[in-house]
Coordinates of C-alpha atoms in Angstrom, one line a residue:
M1 CA -0.1 0.1 -0.1
P2 CA 1.6 3.3 -1.0
R3 CA 2.1 5.8 1.6
L4 CA 0.0 8.9 1.8
S5 CA 1.5 12.2 1.0
L6 CA 1.6 14.9 3.7
I7 CA -1.2 17.0 2.0
A8 CA -3.3 13.9 1.6
K9 CA -2.8 13.1 5.3
F10 CA -3.8 16.5 6.0
S11 CA -6.9 16.6 3.9
I12 CA -8.3 13.6 5.4
V13 CA -7.6 14.6 9.0
S14 CA -8.6 18.2 8.5
L15 CA -11.8 17.0 6.7
A16 CA -12.7 14.4 9.5
L17 CA -11.9 17.4 12.0
F18 CA -14.1 19.8 10.3
A19 CA -17.0 17.3 10.0
V20 CA -16.8 16.5 13.7
I21 CA -16.6 20.4 14.5
G22 CA -19.5 21.1 12.3
A23 CA -21.5 18.2 13.6
L24 CA -21.0 19.3 17.1
L25 CA -21.7 23.0 16.2
G26 CA -24.8 22.0 14.3
I27 CA -26.2 19.9 17.1
G28 CA -25.4 22.7 19.7
L29 CA -27.1 25.2 17.5
T30 CA -30.1 23.1 16.8
F31 CA -30.5 22.3 20.5
Q32 CA -30.0 25.9 21.3
F33 CA -32.8 27.0 18.9
E34 CA -35.0 24.2 19.9
Q35 CA -34.7 25.3 23.5
Q36 CA -35.3 29.0 22.6
A37 CA -38.6 27.9 20.8
I38 CA -39.7 26.0 23.7
E39 CA -38.7 28.8 26.1
Q40 CA -40.6 31.3 24.0
Q41 CA -43.7 29.1 24.0
K42 CA -43.3 28.5 27.8
L43 CA -43.3 32.1 28.5
T44 CA -46.3 32.8 26.4
V45 CA -48.2 30.2 28.2
A46 CA -47.0 31.5 31.7
A47 CA -48.1 34.8 30.6
V48 CA -51.5 33.8 29.2
V49 CA -53.0 31.0 31.2
P50 CA -52.9 32.2 34.8
P51 CA -54.8 35.4 34.1
V52 CA -57.5 33.2 32.5
V53 CA -57.7 30.5 35.0
G54 CA -56.8 32.3 38.2
P55 CA -60.1 34.1 38.9
Y56 CA -61.8 30.5 38.9
L57 CA -59.6 29.0 41.5
K58 CA -61.4 28.9 45.0
D59 CA -60.3 27.2 47.9
D60 CA -63.3 24.7 47.8
L61 CA -62.3 23.9 44.2
L62 CA -58.6 23.2 45.2
A63 CA -59.7 21.1 48.2
N64 CA -62.5 19.0 46.3
G65 CA -62.0 19.4 42.6
A66 CA -63.9 21.2 40.0
G67 CA -67.4 20.0 39.5
G68 CA -70.8 21.3 38.4
Q69 CA -70.8 25.0 37.5
S70 CA -67.1 25.6 38.5
Y71 CA -66.2 22.9 36.1
T72 CA -68.1 24.5 33.3
D73 CA -66.7 27.9 34.1
I74 CA -63.2 26.7 33.9
E75 CA -63.8 24.6 30.8
R76 CA -65.3 27.8 29.1
A77 CA -62.5 30.1 30.2
L78 CA -59.9 27.6 28.9
S79 CA -61.9 27.4 25.5
Y80 CA -60.7 30.8 24.8
L81 CA -57.1 29.2 24.7
G82 CA -58.1 26.5 22.0
G83 CA -56.7 28.7 19.2
S84 CA -53.3 28.3 20.7
G85 CA -53.2 24.6 20.0
L86 CA -54.0 23.4 23.4
V87 CA -55.1 19.8 23.3
R88 CA -55.0 18.6 26.8
V89 CA -55.4 20.5 30.2
R90 CA -54.9 19.4 33.8
I91 CA -55.0 21.5 36.9
W92 CA -53.4 20.1 40.2
N93 CA -53.5 21.5 43.7
S94 CA -50.3 21.8 45.4
L95 CA -50.7 18.4 47.1
G96 CA -50.7 16.6 43.5
T97 CA -54.5 16.0 43.2
V98 CA -56.1 16.7 39.9
V99 CA -58.8 19.5 40.4
Y100 CA -59.5 19.9 36.8
S101 CA -59.2 17.9 33.6
D102 CA -60.4 17.9 30.1
E103 CA -61.2 14.4 30.9
A104 CA -63.6 14.7 33.9
N105 CA -63.0 11.1 35.2
L106 CA -59.4 12.2 36.2
V107 CA -60.8 14.7 38.7
G108 CA -59.8 13.7 42.2
T109 CA -56.8 11.5 40.9
H110 CA -53.7 11.8 43.0
V111 CA -50.2 11.0 41.8
E112 CA -46.7 11.5 43.1
P113 CA -45.2 14.9 42.2
N114 CA -42.6 14.7 39.5
H115 CA -39.6 16.7 39.2
D116 CA -41.4 19.4 36.8
F117 CA -44.3 19.6 39.3
I118 CA -41.9 20.4 42.3
E119 CA -40.0 22.9 40.1
V120 CA -43.4 24.8 39.1
L121 CA -44.3 25.0 42.9
S122 CA -41.1 26.9 43.4
G123 CA -42.3 29.5 40.8
S124 CA -40.6 28.3 37.7
T125 CA -42.4 27.1 34.5
A126 CA -41.3 23.9 32.8
A127 CA -41.8 22.8 29.1
H128 CA -40.7 19.8 27.1
L129 CA -41.3 18.6 23.8
V130 CA -42.7 14.9 23.9
P131 CA -44.1 12.5 21.2
A132 CA -48.0 12.1 21.4
S133 CA -47.5 8.6 21.6
S134 CA -46.2 8.9 25.1
T135 CA -49.4 10.4 26.4
E136 CA -52.0 8.3 28.1
D137 CA -55.0 8.8 25.7
I138 CA -54.9 6.8 22.4
D139 CA -57.2 9.2 20.7
Q140 CA -54.4 11.9 20.8
R141 CA -51.9 9.9 18.9
G142 CA -52.7 11.5 15.7
Y143 CA -50.6 14.4 16.8
G144 CA -46.9 14.6 16.2
D145 CA -44.8 16.0 18.9
L146 CA -46.6 17.8 21.8
L147 CA -45.3 20.6 24.0
H148 CA -45.8 19.6 27.6
I149 CA -45.9 22.7 29.8
Y150 CA -46.3 23.1 33.6
A151 CA -47.1 26.6 34.8
P152 CA -47.9 27.9 38.4
L153 CA -51.3 29.3 39.3
R154 CA -52.4 31.8 41.8
M155 CA -55.8 32.7 43.2
A156 CA -56.9 36.0 42.6
G157 CA -55.5 38.5 45.1
K158 CA -52.7 36.0 46.4
S159 CA -49.1 35.7 45.8
D160 CA -48.5 32.1 46.8
I161 CA -48.8 29.3 44.3
S162 CA -52.1 27.7 44.6
A163 CA -52.0 25.1 41.8
V164 CA -50.2 23.8 39.0
F165 CA -51.4 24.1 35.3
E166 CA -50.5 21.2 33.0
G167 CA -51.1 21.5 29.3
Y168 CA -50.2 19.8 26.2
Y169 CA -50.0 22.0 23.2
D170 CA -49.7 20.7 19.6
A171 CA -46.2 21.4 18.6
Q172 CA -46.4 20.8 14.8
D173 CA -45.8 24.4 13.9
L174 CA -43.1 24.6 16.5
S175 CA -41.7 21.3 15.1
E176 CA -41.9 22.7 11.7
R177 CA -40.1 26.0 12.4
I178 CA -37.4 23.9 14.3
Q179 CA -36.8 21.6 11.5
Y180 CA -36.7 24.5 9.0
T181 CA -34.3 26.3 11.2
D182 CA -32.3 23.1 11.8
R183 CA -32.0 22.6 7.9
F184 CA -31.1 26.1 7.6
L185 CA -28.5 25.9 10.3
W186 CA -27.0 22.7 9.0
T187 CA -27.0 24.0 5.4
G188 CA -25.2 27.2 6.7
I189 CA -22.8 25.3 8.9
G190 CA -22.1 22.8 6.0
F191 CA -21.6 25.6 3.5
G192 CA -19.8 27.7 5.9
F193 CA -17.4 24.8 6.9
L194 CA -17.2 23.8 3.3
F195 CA -16.0 27.3 2.5
L196 CA -13.5 27.3 5.6
Y197 CA -12.3 24.0 4.7
T198 CA -11.8 24.9 0.9
A199 CA -10.1 28.2 1.8
L200 CA -7.9 26.4 4.4
F201 CA -7.1 23.7 2.1
S202 CA -6.1 26.0 -0.6
L203 CA -3.9 28.0 1.9
V204 CA -2.4 24.6 3.0
Y205 CA -2.1 23.4 -0.4
N206 CA -0.4 26.5 -1.6
A207 CA 1.7 26.6 1.5
S208 CA 2.3 22.8 0.9
G209 CA 3.2 23.4 -2.7
K210 CA 5.7 26.1 -1.6
L211 CA 6.9 23.8 1.3
T212 CA 7.3 20.9 -1.2
R213 CA 9.1 23.2 -3.5
Q214 CA 11.2 24.6 -0.8
N215 CA 11.9 20.9 0.5
E216 CA 12.8 19.9 -3.0
E217 CA 15.2 23.0 -3.2
N218 CA 16.5 22.3 0.3
S219 CA 16.9 18.6 -0.6
R220 CA 18.8 19.7 -3.8
L221 CA 21.0 22.0 -1.9
Y222 CA 21.5 19.4 0.8
K223 CA 22.5 16.8 -1.8
A224 CA 24.8 19.5 -3.3
A225 CA 26.2 20.3 0.0
R226 CA 26.8 16.6 0.9
Q227 CA 28.4 16.2 -2.5
R228 CA 30.6 19.1 -2.1
L229 CA 31.4 18.0 1.6
A230 CA 32.2 14.5 0.2
E231 CA 34.3 16.2 -2.7
R232 CA 35.9 18.4 0.0
L233 CA 36.7 15.3 2.4
K234 CA 38.0 13.3 -0.9
A235 CA 40.1 16.3 -1.7
E236 CA 41.3 16.8 1.8
E237 CA 42.2 13.0 2.0
Q238 CA 44.0 13.2 -1.3
M239 CA 45.7 16.4 0.0
Q240 CA 46.7 14.5 3.2
R241 CA 47.9 11.5 1.1
Q242 CA 49.9 13.7 -1.1
V243 CA 51.6 15.5 1.9
E244 CA 52.4 12.1 3.5
R245 CA 53.9 10.9 0.3
L246 CA 55.8 14.0 -0.4
A247 CA 57.3 13.6 3.2
A248 CA 58.0 10.1 2.4
L249 CA 59.9 11.3 -0.8
R250 CA 61.6 13.9 1.4
N251 CA 62.6 11.4 3.9
I252 CA 64.0 9.1 1.2
D253 CA 66.0 12.2 -0.4
I254 CA 67.5 12.8 3.1
A255 CA 68.5 9.3 3.3
I256 CA 70.0 9.4 -0.1
T257 CA 72.2 12.5 0.4
S258 CA 73.0 11.9 4.1
S259 CA 74.2 8.3 4.0
L260 CA 76.7 6.5 1.7
D261 CA 75.5 3.3 3.0
L262 CA 73.2 1.8 0.1
R263 CA 71.7 -0.7 2.5
V264 CA 70.5 2.1 5.0
T265 CA 69.1 4.0 2.1
L266 CA 67.3 1.0 0.6
N267 CA 65.8 0.1 4.1
V268 CA 64.4 3.6 4.3
I269 CA 62.9 3.4 0.8
L270 CA 61.3 0.0 1.6
E271 CA 59.8 1.2 4.7
Q272 CA 58.1 4.2 2.8
V273 CA 56.9 1.7 0.0
C274 CA 55.1 -0.5 2.6
T275 CA 53.7 2.3 4.5
Q276 CA 52.5 4.6 1.7
L277 CA 51.2 1.9 -0.6
H278 CA 49.8 -0.1 2.2
V279 CA 51.4 -3.5 1.2
D280 CA 52.6 -6.2 3.4
A281 CA 56.0 -6.7 2.0
A282 CA 58.4 -5.3 -0.6
S283 CA 61.9 -6.2 -1.8
L284 CA 64.6 -4.6 -4.1
L285 CA 66.4 -7.0 -6.9
L286 CA 69.4 -5.3 -8.2
L287 CA 71.1 -6.2 -11.6
D288 CA 74.5 -7.7 -11.3
R289 CA 76.1 -6.7 -14.5
N290 CA 78.8 -9.3 -14.2
S291 CA 76.6 -12.3 -14.0
M292 CA 73.6 -10.5 -15.6
M293 CA 71.2 -11.9 -12.8
L294 CA 68.7 -10.2 -10.8
T295 CA 69.7 -11.0 -7.1
Y296 CA 68.2 -9.9 -3.8
S297 CA 69.6 -6.7 -2.2
S298 CA 67.0 -5.6 0.5
G299 CA 63.4 -6.7 1.7
R300 CA 60.9 -5.9 4.4
G301 CA 57.8 -7.5 5.6
F302 CA 58.8 -11.2 4.9
H303 CA 58.2 -13.9 7.4
S304 CA 60.9 -16.1 5.9
N305 CA 64.2 -16.0 4.3
A306 CA 63.0 -17.4 1.2
V307 CA 63.2 -14.3 -0.8
T308 CA 67.0 -13.7 0.0
E309 CA 67.7 -16.8 -2.2
T310 CA 66.4 -14.9 -5.3
S311 CA 68.6 -15.2 -8.5
I312 CA 66.5 -14.5 -11.8
R313 CA 67.6 -14.1 -15.2
P314 CA 66.3 -11.2 -17.4
G315 CA 63.0 -12.3 -19.0
E316 CA 62.3 -15.0 -16.3
G317 CA 59.2 -14.6 -14.3
S318 CA 57.4 -11.3 -13.8
A319 CA 60.4 -9.5 -12.3
G320 CA 62.7 -10.7 -15.1
R321 CA 60.1 -9.5 -17.7
A322 CA 59.9 -6.2 -16.2
L323 CA 63.6 -5.9 -16.3
L324 CA 63.9 -7.0 -19.9
Q325 CA 60.9 -5.0 -21.2
I326 CA 61.5 -2.1 -19.0
Q327 CA 57.9 -1.6 -18.1
D328 CA 55.6 -2.0 -15.0
I329 CA 53.8 -5.3 -14.2
G330 CA 50.4 -4.3 -12.9
V331 CA 48.9 -6.0 -9.9
M332 CA 48.5 -9.5 -10.5
P333 CA 47.4 -12.6 -8.3
L334 CA 50.0 -15.0 -7.2
N335 CA 47.9 -18.2 -7.6
N336 CA 49.7 -19.2 -10.9
P337 CA 53.1 -20.7 -10.4
E338 CA 54.0 -19.4 -14.0
D339 CA 53.6 -15.6 -12.8
M340 CA 56.8 -15.9 -10.7
A341 CA 59.9 -18.0 -11.3
R342 CA 60.3 -18.3 -7.5
A343 CA 56.6 -18.7 -6.5
S344 CA 57.5 -22.0 -4.7
L345 CA 60.0 -20.1 -2.5
L346 CA 57.3 -17.6 -1.4
A347 CA 54.4 -20.1 -1.0
E348 CA 54.8 -20.1 2.7
E349 CA 54.2 -16.2 2.7
E350 CA 50.7 -16.6 1.6
F351 CA 50.8 -13.6 -0.7
A352 CA 47.7 -12.9 -2.7
A353 CA 48.8 -10.0 -5.0
Y354 CA 52.0 -8.8 -6.5
S355 CA 53.4 -5.9 -8.7
V356 CA 56.8 -5.0 -9.9
V357 CA 58.4 -1.9 -11.4
P358 CA 61.9 -1.6 -13.1
L359 CA 64.4 0.7 -11.4
I360 CA 65.6 3.1 -14.3
A361 CA 68.2 5.9 -13.8
K362 CA 69.6 8.0 -16.6
G363 CA 68.1 5.5 -19.0
Q364 CA 69.7 2.5 -17.5
V365 CA 67.9 -0.3 -15.8
N366 CA 69.5 -1.1 -12.3
G367 CA 66.9 -3.6 -10.9
V368 CA 63.4 -4.0 -9.9
L369 CA 61.1 -3.0 -7.1
E370 CA 58.6 -5.7 -5.9
V371 CA 55.5 -5.2 -3.6
F372 CA 53.6 -8.1 -2.1
H373 CA 50.3 -8.2 -0.3
R374 CA 48.5 -11.1 1.5
G375 CA 45.0 -10.0 0.5
P376 CA 43.3 -8.2 -2.5
L377 CA 45.1 -4.9 -3.5
Q378 CA 42.9 -2.1 -4.7
V379 CA 44.9 0.3 -6.7
D380 CA 44.3 3.3 -9.0
K381 CA 46.6 5.6 -11.3
E382 CA 47.7 7.6 -8.3
W383 CA 48.8 4.5 -6.4
I384 CA 50.8 3.3 -9.5
S385 CA 52.2 6.6 -10.2
F386 CA 53.6 6.8 -6.7
M387 CA 55.2 3.3 -6.8
E388 CA 56.9 4.5 -10.0
A389 CA 58.2 7.5 -8.1
L390 CA 59.5 5.4 -5.2
A391 CA 61.1 3.1 -7.7
G392 CA 62.7 6.2 -9.3
Q393 CA 64.0 7.2 -5.9
A394 CA 65.5 3.6 -5.4
A395 CA 66.9 3.7 -9.1
I396 CA 68.7 7.1 -8.1
A397 CA 69.9 5.7 -4.7
V398 CA 71.3 2.8 -6.5
D399 CA 72.9 4.9 -9.3
N400 CA 74.4 7.4 -6.8
A401 CA 76.0 4.5 -4.7
T402 CA 77.3 3.1 -7.8
L403 CA 78.7 6.4 -8.9
F404 CA 80.1 7.0 -5.5
T405 CA 81.9 3.6 -5.4
D406 CA 83.2 4.1 -9.0
L407 CA 84.4 7.4 -8.0
Q408 CA 86.0 6.1 -4.9
H409 CA 87.9 3.5 -7.0
S410 CA 88.7 6.1 -9.6
N411 CA 90.1 8.6 -6.9
M412 CA 92.0 5.9 -5.3
S413 CA 93.4 4.7 -8.6
L414 CA 94.3 8.3 -9.3
A415 CA 95.8 9.0 -6.0
V416 CA 97.9 5.7 -6.5
A417 CA 98.9 6.9 -10.0
Y418 CA 99.9 10.4 -8.5
D419 CA 101.9 8.6 -5.9
M420 CA 103.6 6.3 -8.3
T421 CA 104.3 9.3 -10.5
L422 CA 105.8 11.1 -7.5
E423 CA 107.9 8.0 -6.5
G424 CA 109.0 7.9 -10.2
W425 CA 110.1 11.4 -10.2
S426 CA 111.9 10.9 -6.9
R427 CA 113.7 7.6 -8.3
A428 CA 114.6 9.5 -11.3
L429 CA 116.2 12.2 -9.3
D430 CA 118.1 9.6 -7.2
L431 CA 119.2 7.9 -10.5
R432 CA 120.6 11.1 -11.8
D433 CA 122.6 11.6 -8.6
E434 CA 124.1 8.2 -7.8
E435 CA 125.6 9.4 -4.5
T436 CA 122.1 10.1 -3.3
E437 CA 120.3 6.9 -4.6
G438 CA 117.8 5.7 -2.2
H439 CA 117.9 9.1 -0.3
S440 CA 114.3 10.2 -1.1
R441 CA 112.8 7.0 -0.1
R442 CA 114.6 6.8 3.2
V443 CA 114.0 10.4 4.3
T444 CA 110.3 10.1 3.2
E445 CA 109.9 7.1 5.4
M446 CA 111.8 8.6 8.5
T447 CA 110.0 11.9 8.2
L448 CA 106.8 10.3 8.1
K449 CA 107.6 8.3 11.2
L450 CA 108.7 11.4 13.0
A451 CA 105.7 13.4 11.9
R452 CA 103.3 10.6 13.1
F453 CA 105.5 10.3 16.4
M454 CA 104.6 14.1 17.0
G455 CA 101.0 13.6 16.5
M456 CA 100.3 15.0 13.0
S457 CA 97.0 13.9 11.3
E458 CA 97.0 11.4 8.5
A459 CA 95.6 14.0 6.1
A460 CA 98.8 16.1 6.8
L461 CA 101.0 13.2 6.6
L462 CA 99.8 12.7 2.9
H463 CA 101.1 16.1 2.1
I464 CA 104.4 15.5 4.1
R465 CA 105.0 12.3 2.2
R466 CA 104.5 14.0 -1.3
G467 CA 106.9 17.0 0.0
A468 CA 109.4 14.5 1.2
L469 CA 109.4 12.6 -2.0
L470 CA 109.8 15.8 -4.1
H471 CA 112.0 17.8 -1.7
D472 CA 114.9 17.9 -4.0
I473 CA 113.0 18.3 -7.2
G474 CA 114.3 21.5 -7.8
K475 CA 117.9 19.9 -8.4
M476 CA 116.5 19.0 -11.9
G477 CA 117.3 22.6 -12.8
I478 CA 120.9 22.4 -11.5
P479 CA 123.5 21.6 -14.1
D480 CA 125.1 18.2 -13.8
A481 CA 128.7 19.9 -13.5
I482 CA 127.6 21.2 -10.2
L483 CA 125.1 18.6 -8.9
L484 CA 127.6 15.9 -9.9
K485 CA 130.9 17.6 -9.0
P486 CA 133.0 15.1 -6.8
G487 CA 134.8 17.9 -4.8
P488 CA 133.7 20.9 -2.8
L489 CA 131.7 23.6 -4.6
T490 CA 132.9 27.0 -5.1
D491 CA 130.9 30.1 -3.8
E492 CA 129.5 30.6 -7.3
E493 CA 128.4 26.9 -7.5
W494 CA 126.8 27.1 -4.2
A495 CA 124.8 30.1 -5.2
I496 CA 123.5 28.1 -8.1
M497 CA 122.8 25.0 -6.0
R498 CA 120.8 27.0 -3.5
K499 CA 118.4 27.9 -6.1
H500 CA 116.9 24.6 -6.2
P501 CA 114.1 25.4 -3.6
T502 CA 113.1 28.1 -6.0
Y503 CA 113.2 25.8 -8.9
A504 CA 111.0 23.3 -7.0
L505 CA 108.5 26.1 -6.2
E506 CA 108.3 27.1 -9.8
L507 CA 107.9 23.6 -11.0
L508 CA 105.4 22.3 -8.4
S509 CA 103.2 25.4 -7.6
P510 CA 101.4 25.1 -11.0
I511 CA 100.0 21.6 -9.8
P512 CA 96.8 22.2 -7.7
F513 CA 97.0 18.8 -5.5
L514 CA 100.8 19.6 -4.9
K515 CA 100.4 23.0 -3.4
P516 CA 99.9 21.6 0.1
A517 CA 103.1 19.6 -0.2
L518 CA 105.3 22.8 -1.2
D519 CA 106.5 23.5 2.4
I520 CA 109.1 20.8 2.4
P521 CA 110.6 21.3 -1.2
Y522 CA 110.6 25.2 -0.7
Y523 CA 111.6 25.6 3.0
H524 CA 113.6 22.5 4.1
H525 CA 117.0 24.5 3.8
E526 CA 115.6 27.2 6.4
K527 CA 117.4 27.2 9.7
W528 CA 116.0 27.9 13.3
D529 CA 118.5 30.8 13.6
G530 CA 117.6 32.4 10.4
T531 CA 120.7 31.6 8.5
G532 CA 119.0 29.3 6.1
Y533 CA 117.8 29.9 2.5
P534 CA 115.9 30.9 0.3
G535 CA 113.9 33.1 2.6
K536 CA 116.1 33.3 5.7
L537 CA 112.9 32.4 7.9
K538 CA 113.5 32.2 11.6
G539 CA 111.9 30.0 14.3
E540 CA 108.4 29.4 14.1
E541 CA 108.2 31.3 10.7
I542 CA 109.5 28.1 9.1
P543 CA 106.5 25.6 8.3
F544 CA 106.3 22.9 10.9
A545 CA 106.8 20.1 8.2
A546 CA 110.0 21.8 6.9
R547 CA 111.4 21.9 10.6
I548 CA 110.6 18.0 10.8
F549 CA 112.1 17.3 7.5
A550 CA 115.2 19.4 8.0
I551 CA 116.4 17.1 10.9
V552 CA 115.7 13.8 8.9
D553 CA 117.5 15.3 5.8
V554 CA 120.7 16.1 7.6
W555 CA 120.6 12.7 9.5
D556 CA 120.4 10.8 6.2
A557 CA 123.2 12.7 4.7
L558 CA 125.5 12.2 7.8
R559 CA 124.6 8.5 7.8
S560 CA 125.3 8.1 4.1
D561 CA 128.5 7.7 2.1
R562 CA 129.8 10.5 0.1
P563 CA 132.7 10.7 -2.4
Y564 CA 134.5 13.1 0.0
R565 CA 133.7 11.4 2.9
S566 CA 132.4 8.1 4.7
A567 CA 129.2 7.9 6.6
L568 CA 129.4 9.1 10.2
P569 CA 128.7 6.7 13.1
K570 CA 125.4 7.1 14.8
E571 CA 127.0 8.8 18.0
Q572 CA 128.7 11.3 15.9
A573 CA 125.5 12.0 13.9
Y574 CA 123.5 12.3 17.1
S575 CA 126.2 14.7 18.4
Y576 CA 126.0 16.8 15.5
I577 CA 122.1 16.9 15.6
A578 CA 122.3 17.8 19.2
Q579 CA 124.9 20.6 18.8
Q580 CA 122.5 22.2 15.9
S581 CA 119.6 22.2 18.3
G582 CA 118.4 25.8 18.5
K583 CA 120.5 26.7 15.7
H584 CA 119.8 24.6 12.6
F585 CA 117.0 22.7 14.1
D586 CA 113.9 23.4 16.2
P587 CA 114.7 22.2 19.7
E588 CA 111.4 20.6 20.2
V589 CA 111.7 18.6 17.0
V590 CA 115.2 17.7 17.9
D591 CA 113.8 16.3 21.3
A592 CA 111.1 14.3 19.6
F593 CA 113.7 12.9 17.2
F594 CA 116.0 11.5 20.0
R595 CA 113.0 10.1 21.8
M596 CA 112.0 8.3 18.8
Q597 CA 115.4 7.1 17.8
M598 CA 117.1 6.2 21.0
P599 CA 116.5 4.8 24.5
T600 CA 116.7 7.3 27.2
H601 CA 120.1 6.3 28.4
L602 CA 121.6 6.9 25.2
H603 CA 120.4 10.5 24.6
P604 CA 123.3 13.1 23.7
Q605 CA 123.7 16.0 26.1
P606 CA 124.7 19.2 24.2
A607 CA 125.5 22.4 26.0
L608 CA 122.5 24.1 25.0
H609 CA 120.2 21.2 26.0
P610 CA 121.4 19.4 29.0
R611 CA 118.6 16.9 28.9
Y612 CA 120.5 15.1 26.2
T613 CA 123.5 12.9 26.8
I614 CA 126.3 12.9 24.5
P615 CA 128.5 9.8 24.3
Q616 CA 132.2 10.5 24.9
S617 CA 134.4 10.2 21.6
P618 CA 138.2 9.5 21.8
H619 CA 138.8 12.4 19.4
K620 CA 137.0 15.5 18.2
T621 CA 134.7 14.9 15.3
K622 CA 134.8 17.2 12.5
I623 CA 131.7 17.6 10.6
L624 CA 132.2 18.4 6.9
A625 CA 129.7 20.4 4.9
T626 CA 127.5 18.1 2.7
R627 CA 125.5 18.5 -0.4
A628 CA 122.4 18.4 1.7
D629 CA 123.3 22.0 2.8

């Protein structure tokens, strides 16, 4: 059964309500009019009858009843009232005995007073419409309704009620007037209420129409608002997802730029893959270009180690096809063993969905990114695009790590090549001057040992090593006649020989990576007291590396054979070093040199430095000038 509309419900309810109200109003008005008509008739009787009957009331009549002449007089007086429709008359005394009746046989009859009778004795007039059939005499049943009236009677000259008049009047005219009035009232009420109902219905219908249209408009606006709200919530959700994904890419970028460990970076990427793509597990397979196999590199979310045994040829399984074809493999079920070459290894993982994307950086395929899920995986274009972005980040990380490793290898190879070149220059210089063969290697090793003993950093040691190897590179500019002269040099030859630090500076300074190593080649002939060359620097003006090397250079010259002298014993060499402390050499470096070279009980003891102990020699040692000077 179809549901009624609001206007239909209102129509039924309002119609029923109007009908009930109209009926009640009609009944009320009809009853009121009837009572007014009866009341009017009652007042007429009360006004007419007592003056007509009152003069004939006597005490004897009221006590014994009408009879003879008194009966005739009352009957004649009442006959004047016949035109008013009076059809029956009775007169009662106050005790309830009939003293007169149009039926003479009823005179003297006594009845119990009823309510109307008692009410009349108090001075009121009572009247009721009754059907003629309810009267005692059958001959009066030809009438319709009768107006039954009780009225008080008083004897002439008295104010007390002496008797009660009971009369029946033909109420046909009254009934007709009442019926006419009823019809008029009911018709008026019907039309009035119909008009009111029609007007109200019209108003309600119009209002309902407006309300319906407003409701439809409100419904349309509500649906539009709900749609806009849904779109806004969806947009906010998408925005939140985009923010989270941008944050994930940012975290990956930070991991790529801040860590040189590829495993750490890949673990960060896989964590973001599982979190942002809402998958249970993910793995990265990298291409080994030597074996041309895809092998496991990193994974997350696996319950077993089966995936770590992965080794796939390009074109084999979904991962191999993605690598070979350089295209994504969309989300696919894992219920077909042919979908993956290693499905048997992952059977215990109970994966239901799988997808793979190749890792491409700079047009080169480095591997694949795989994702696994243990239930149905619902994806869209945005999901696939973000997976490709994550795969791109992983490819960049792998490419950066590969480039960094290759660069490290290249730098290491280049550094080795530099060092080998420097060693080659040093050996070439030693081969040119046979008397100093091996000198560069020895002083380099000893200088590094002393510098490390004095706490210099490994970074500084690298430049000290290069400077030590090339300390005499400037002698490449010295003529062989001077450099290889077997005897002492003249002052002019010494002037030329002492230019070799300047030649070293001119030769090495154009080479950027050798600039930090110039302290030794250029300053190693400077002396602590300022008498050295080429700049006559004094004290701590001399670079620290050059102060360290100066001792080692002189020590090796003293301990090596020369054409013009033999190598000095250690004691004499130590004695010379000690004597030159504060003159040629930095006292602190001398102290470190002795602590590194000798046990404490063998320390020499020059006059300037009483903390050293110099072993006694049977004869005075004469130190000759060497080519190291």
